[in-house]
GROMACS .gro file of C-alpha atoms in nm:
model
  253
    1MET     CA    1   1.697  -3.408   1.269
    2ALA     CA    2   1.339  -3.277   1.246
    3ASP     CA    3   1.410  -3.071   1.559
    4LEU     CA    4   1.662  -2.873   1.353
    5VAL     CA    5   1.493  -2.871   1.010
    6VAL     CA    6   1.158  -2.727   1.121
    7PRO     CA    7   1.300  -2.426   1.310
    8PHE     CA    8   1.555  -2.371   1.031
    9VAL     CA    9   1.289  -2.357   0.758
   10THR     CA   10   1.056  -2.144   0.973
   11LEU     CA   11   1.329  -1.901   1.068
   12ALA     CA   12   1.467  -1.878   0.714
   13ALA     CA   13   1.119  -1.796   0.581
   14LEU     CA   14   1.070  -1.526   0.846
   15GLU     CA   15   1.414  -1.382   0.774
   16ILE     CA   16   1.332  -1.359   0.404
   17ILE     CA   17   1.004  -1.178   0.481
   18LEU     CA   18   1.183  -0.935   0.712
   19GLY     CA   19   1.457  -0.903   0.451
   20ILE     CA   20   1.209  -0.780   0.189
   21ASP     CA   21   1.162  -0.465   0.398
   22ASN     CA   22   1.537  -0.415   0.393
   23ILE     CA   23   1.559  -0.469   0.016
   24ILE     CA   24   1.285  -0.214  -0.051
   25PHE     CA   25   1.447   0.048   0.169
   26ILE     CA   26   1.793  -0.019   0.026
   27SER     CA   27   1.658  -0.009  -0.332
   28ILE     CA   28   1.488   0.327  -0.282
   29LEU     CA   29   1.798   0.482  -0.125
   30SER     CA   30   2.040   0.334  -0.379
   31ALA     CA   31   1.830   0.481  -0.662
   32LYS     CA   32   1.970   0.822  -0.562
   33LEU     CA   33   2.316   0.713  -0.671
   34PRO     CA   34   2.455   0.719  -1.025
   35LYS     CA   35   2.338   0.414  -1.218
   36GLU     CA   36   2.677   0.241  -1.211
   37GLU     CA   37   2.691   0.259  -0.829
   38GLN     CA   38   2.340   0.138  -0.749
   39SER     CA   39   2.407  -0.235  -0.769
   40VAL     CA   40   2.719  -0.198  -0.552
   41ALA     CA   41   2.521  -0.002  -0.292
   42ARG     CA   42   2.252  -0.269  -0.282
   43ARG     CA   43   2.505  -0.548  -0.230
   44LEU     CA   44   2.688  -0.349   0.038
   45GLY     CA   45   2.358  -0.266   0.208
   46ILE     CA   46   2.252  -0.630   0.221
   47GLY     CA   47   2.600  -0.728   0.339
   48LEU     CA   48   2.577  -0.474   0.621
   49ALA     CA   49   2.232  -0.606   0.712
   50VAL     CA   50   2.360  -0.964   0.734
   51GLY     CA   51   2.673  -0.855   0.920
   52SER     CA   52   2.473  -0.665   1.181
   53ARG     CA   53   2.244  -0.964   1.233
   54LEU     CA   54   2.538  -1.200   1.284
   55LEU     CA   55   2.710  -0.958   1.522
   56LEU     CA   56   2.393  -0.926   1.729
   57LEU     CA   57   2.358  -1.306   1.735
   58LEU     CA   58   2.715  -1.346   1.859
   59SER     CA   59   2.641  -1.092   2.132
   60ILE     CA   60   2.300  -1.239   2.212
   61SER     CA   61   2.343  -1.192   2.586
   62PHE     CA   62   2.384  -0.818   2.524
   63VAL     CA   63   2.069  -0.815   2.311
   64ILE     CA   64   1.873  -0.990   2.587
   65ARG     CA   65   2.001  -0.743   2.847
   66LEU     CA   66   1.879  -0.455   2.630
   67GLY     CA   67   1.523  -0.560   2.701
   68GLU     CA   68   1.560  -0.651   3.068
   69SER     CA   69   1.569  -0.321   3.256
   70ASP     CA   70   1.430   0.027   3.201
   71VAL     CA   71   1.677   0.300   3.116
   72LEU     CA   72   1.423   0.581   3.080
   73SER     CA   73   1.074   0.671   3.196
   74LEU     CA   74   0.860   0.877   2.960
   75PHE     CA   75   0.507   0.988   3.053
   76GLY     CA   76   0.508   0.720   3.320
   77ASN     CA   77   0.605   0.445   3.076
   78GLY     CA   78   0.933   0.262   3.140
   79LEU     CA   79   1.148   0.209   2.832
   80THR     CA   80   1.434  -0.038   2.790
   81GLY     CA   81   1.730   0.004   2.557
   82LYS     CA   82   1.556  -0.219   2.303
   83ASP     CA   83   1.241  -0.005   2.324
   84LEU     CA   84   1.440   0.312   2.258
   85ILE     CA   85   1.606   0.159   1.951
   86LEU     CA   86   1.268   0.051   1.812
   87LEU     CA   87   1.113   0.392   1.883
   88GLY     CA   88   1.404   0.576   1.722
   89GLY     CA   89   1.410   0.343   1.423
   90GLY     CA   90   1.035   0.373   1.376
   91LEU     CA   91   1.052   0.753   1.384
   92PHE     CA   92   1.337   0.749   1.132
   93LEU     CA   93   1.146   0.519   0.895
   94ILE     CA   94   0.829   0.729   0.913
   95GLY     CA   95   1.017   1.057   0.863
   96LYS     CA   96   1.245   0.927   0.588
   97SER     CA   97   0.965   0.757   0.395
   98THR     CA   98   0.742   1.066   0.415
   99TYR     CA   99   1.032   1.281   0.291
  100GLU     CA  100   1.094   1.041   0.002
  101ILE     CA  101   0.727   1.051  -0.102
  102HIS     CA  102   0.734   1.431  -0.098
  103GLU     CA  103   1.059   1.442  -0.295
  104LYS     CA  104   0.934   1.204  -0.563
  105LEU     CA  105   0.600   1.379  -0.611
  106GLU     CA  106   0.649   1.744  -0.515
  107ALA     CA  107   1.017   1.833  -0.550
  108VAL     CA  108   1.151   2.005  -0.860
  109GLU     CA  109   1.378   1.767  -1.045
  110HIS     CA  110   1.730   1.880  -1.132
  111GLY     CA  111   1.936   1.714  -1.398
  112GLY     CA  112   2.261   1.538  -1.323
  113HIS     CA  113   2.419   1.431  -0.998
  114GLY     CA  114   2.673   1.705  -0.959
  115SER     CA  115   3.042   1.673  -0.910
  116ALA     CA  116   3.008   1.579  -0.545
  117SER     CA  117   2.796   1.266  -0.592
  118GLY     CA  118   3.046   0.972  -0.612
  119VAL     CA  119   3.195   0.858  -0.282
  120ALA     CA  120   3.025   1.124  -0.068
  121THR     CA  121   2.681   1.017  -0.189
  122MET     CA  122   2.764   0.650  -0.138
  123LYS     CA  123   2.872   0.724   0.221
  124ALA     CA  124   2.552   0.915   0.294
  125VAL     CA  125   2.333   0.639   0.151
  126LEU     CA  126   2.521   0.364   0.337
  127LEU     CA  127   2.495   0.557   0.665
  128GLN     CA  128   2.116   0.568   0.633
  129ILE     CA  129   2.111   0.199   0.543
  130ILE     CA  130   2.319   0.115   0.852
  131LEU     CA  131   2.078   0.305   1.080
  132VAL     CA  132   1.780   0.106   0.954
  133ASP     CA  133   1.977  -0.222   0.940
  134VAL     CA  134   2.039  -0.199   1.316
  135VAL     CA  135   1.666  -0.172   1.384
  136PHE     CA  136   1.565  -0.450   1.144
  137SER     CA  137   1.849  -0.669   1.271
  138LEU     CA  138   1.740  -0.627   1.633
  139ASP     CA  139   1.386  -0.731   1.542
  140SER     CA  140   1.524  -1.021   1.337
  141VAL     CA  141   1.748  -1.153   1.616
  142ILE     CA  142   1.470  -1.129   1.876
  143THR     CA  143   1.247  -1.329   1.640
  144ALA     CA  144   1.522  -1.587   1.589
  145VAL     CA  145   1.578  -1.635   1.963
  146GLY     CA  146   1.204  -1.686   2.010
  147ILE     CA  147   1.207  -1.977   1.763
  148THR     CA  148   1.524  -2.166   1.856
  149ASP     CA  149   1.823  -2.145   2.088
  150ASN     CA  150   2.051  -2.335   1.849
  151MET     CA  151   2.315  -2.090   1.728
  152GLY     CA  152   2.398  -2.300   1.420
  153VAL     CA  153   2.034  -2.298   1.308
  154MET     CA  154   2.006  -1.922   1.358
  155VAL     CA  155   2.327  -1.845   1.169
  156GLY     CA  156   2.240  -2.087   0.889
  157ALA     CA  157   1.891  -1.939   0.847
  158ILE     CA  158   2.023  -1.582   0.838
  159VAL     CA  159   2.295  -1.667   0.583
  160SER     CA  160   2.044  -1.859   0.367
  161ALA     CA  161   1.803  -1.565   0.376
  162ALA     CA  162   2.091  -1.334   0.283
  163ALA     CA  163   2.166  -1.544  -0.026
  164VAL     CA  164   1.802  -1.512  -0.135
  165MET     CA  165   1.810  -1.137  -0.070
  166LEU     CA  166   2.125  -1.095  -0.277
  167PHE     CA  167   1.975  -1.296  -0.564
  168PHE     CA  168   1.652  -1.095  -0.574
  169ALA     CA  169   1.790  -0.751  -0.480
  170ASN     CA  170   1.841  -0.625  -0.835
  171PRO     CA  171   1.516  -0.770  -0.979
  172VAL     CA  172   1.316  -0.621  -0.690
  173ALA     CA  173   1.490  -0.285  -0.731
  174ASP     CA  174   1.428  -0.283  -1.107
  175PHE     CA  175   1.062  -0.381  -1.059
  176VAL     CA  176   1.001  -0.106  -0.801
  177ASP     CA  177   1.183   0.148  -1.020
  178ARG     CA  178   0.976   0.061  -1.330
  179HIS     CA  179   0.644   0.102  -1.152
  180PRO     CA  180   0.592   0.439  -0.978
  181THR     CA  181   0.279   0.327  -0.793
  182MET     CA  182   0.473   0.032  -0.651
  183LYS     CA  183   0.746   0.268  -0.531
  184ILE     CA  184   0.495   0.489  -0.348
  185LEU     CA  185   0.320   0.181  -0.211
  186ALA     CA  186   0.655   0.049  -0.087
  187LEU     CA  187   0.720   0.380   0.091
  188ALA     CA  188   0.373   0.360   0.245
  189PHE     CA  189   0.462   0.009   0.366
  190LEU     CA  190   0.773   0.150   0.533
  191ILE     CA  191   0.561   0.411   0.712
  192LEU     CA  192   0.337   0.129   0.832
  193ILE     CA  193   0.638  -0.072   0.950
  194GLY     CA  194   0.778   0.236   1.124
  195SER     CA  195   0.447   0.280   1.306
  196LEU     CA  196   0.455  -0.086   1.410
  197LEU     CA  197   0.810  -0.048   1.543
  198MET     CA  198   0.703   0.252   1.749
  199ILE     CA  199   0.409   0.062   1.898
  200GLU     CA  200   0.638  -0.232   1.978
  201GLY     CA  201   0.884   0.005   2.140
  202TRP     CA  202   0.621   0.192   2.342
  203ASN     CA  203   0.405  -0.103   2.449
  204PRO     CA  204   0.551  -0.437   2.337
  205GLU     CA  205   0.304  -0.642   2.544
  206ALA     CA  206   0.001  -0.486   2.371
  207ALA     CA  207   0.165  -0.525   2.028
  208HIS     CA  208   0.225  -0.893   2.099
  209ASP     CA  209  -0.119  -0.962   2.251
  210LEU     CA  210  -0.298  -0.792   1.962
  211HIS     CA  211  -0.081  -0.971   1.701
  212LEU     CA  212  -0.024  -0.640   1.524
  213LYS     CA  213   0.245  -0.786   1.298
  214ASN     CA  214  -0.007  -1.027   1.149
  215TYR     CA  215  -0.245  -0.742   1.063
  216VAL     CA  216   0.032  -0.524   0.923
  217TYR     CA  217   0.176  -0.792   0.697
  218PHE     CA  218  -0.172  -0.899   0.587
  219ALA     CA  219  -0.252  -0.538   0.490
  220MET     CA  220   0.076  -0.514   0.299
  221ALA     CA  221   0.018  -0.843   0.117
  222PHE     CA  222  -0.342  -0.747   0.030
  223SER     CA  223  -0.238  -0.404  -0.102
  224PHE     CA  224   0.043  -0.560  -0.304
  225GLY     CA  225  -0.201  -0.812  -0.455
  226VAL     CA  226  -0.449  -0.538  -0.548
  227GLU     CA  227  -0.175  -0.336  -0.716
  228LEU     CA  228  -0.057  -0.641  -0.913
  229LEU     CA  229  -0.413  -0.680  -1.044
  230ASN     CA  230  -0.422  -0.310  -1.133
  231MET     CA  231  -0.097  -0.346  -1.322
  232GLN     CA  232  -0.232  -0.651  -1.508
  233PHE     CA  233  -0.566  -0.506  -1.618
  234ARG     CA  234  -0.483  -0.136  -1.639
  235LYS     CA  235  -0.176  -0.055  -1.840
  236PRO     CA  236  -0.148   0.323  -1.886
  237ASP     CA  237   0.190   0.482  -1.944
  238PRO     CA  238   0.343   0.527  -1.597
  239VAL     CA  239   0.434   0.874  -1.476
  240LYS     CA  240   0.797   0.954  -1.402
  241LEU     CA  241   0.877   1.021  -1.038
  242HIS     CA  242   1.149   1.265  -0.940
  243ASN     CA  243   1.465   1.079  -0.846
  244ARG     CA  244   1.726   1.339  -0.769
  245PRO     CA  245   1.987   1.299  -0.494
  246ASN     CA  246   1.912   1.519  -0.197
  247LYS     CA  247   2.144   1.800  -0.095
  248ASP     CA  248   2.259   1.623   0.220
  249ALA     CA  249   2.362   1.319   0.021
  250MET     CA  250   2.550   1.529  -0.229
  251SER     CA  251   2.739   1.712   0.042
  252GLY     CA  252   2.811   1.390   0.231
  253ASP     CA  253   2.655   1.522   0.555
   0.00000   0.00000   0.00000
């Protein structure tokens, strides 16, 4: 029994940690929608994240094959299908997060959502969520396979983590939305995670040998702790960040 409990608890904890990244990204994107659609978008986003993880688990042999042989050589470095997905996902996270920081601090805010927000905006937001879900899910499944080969344990841990994510999705989103510095810090975290994904895609052996994930998550936890102390001892009125839907989202492109 202990052979199943230990990997289940370990994997569930890791899935929850990885899921926090998803929740933050989903929360920031869903904030572009009208208020009444944000909670639905968050639930759909988490559902898509869980669904993509389960699909990848069920096709685990395909996932393993993605990392077995090079499909491209770039500057003398062989890249597998898994490497390309991580590189592309990392670039998307860095670019998207940088754009969001610019939009929230520099862009001119426009009132209202326009007549084209509704379904078109929801589709645009969900499309971006799906792109990132694929990358996070691939990383999640690879982590799961490294801990246990018991399919029941892996599925149970992922579903349990999903239940926790669903429970905390709205509180996390509300907390990030209430505190502008936390929102910018969260976007900075996503840039850091995107950089880590690119390093793992370009040179996975070096990333593993140097234990880069440990350093990245330590830096994130330390920064989060410092900001919590700032919020406790310094309580100025927070500034209001711009939160307008972008033109692409409004047009549904």
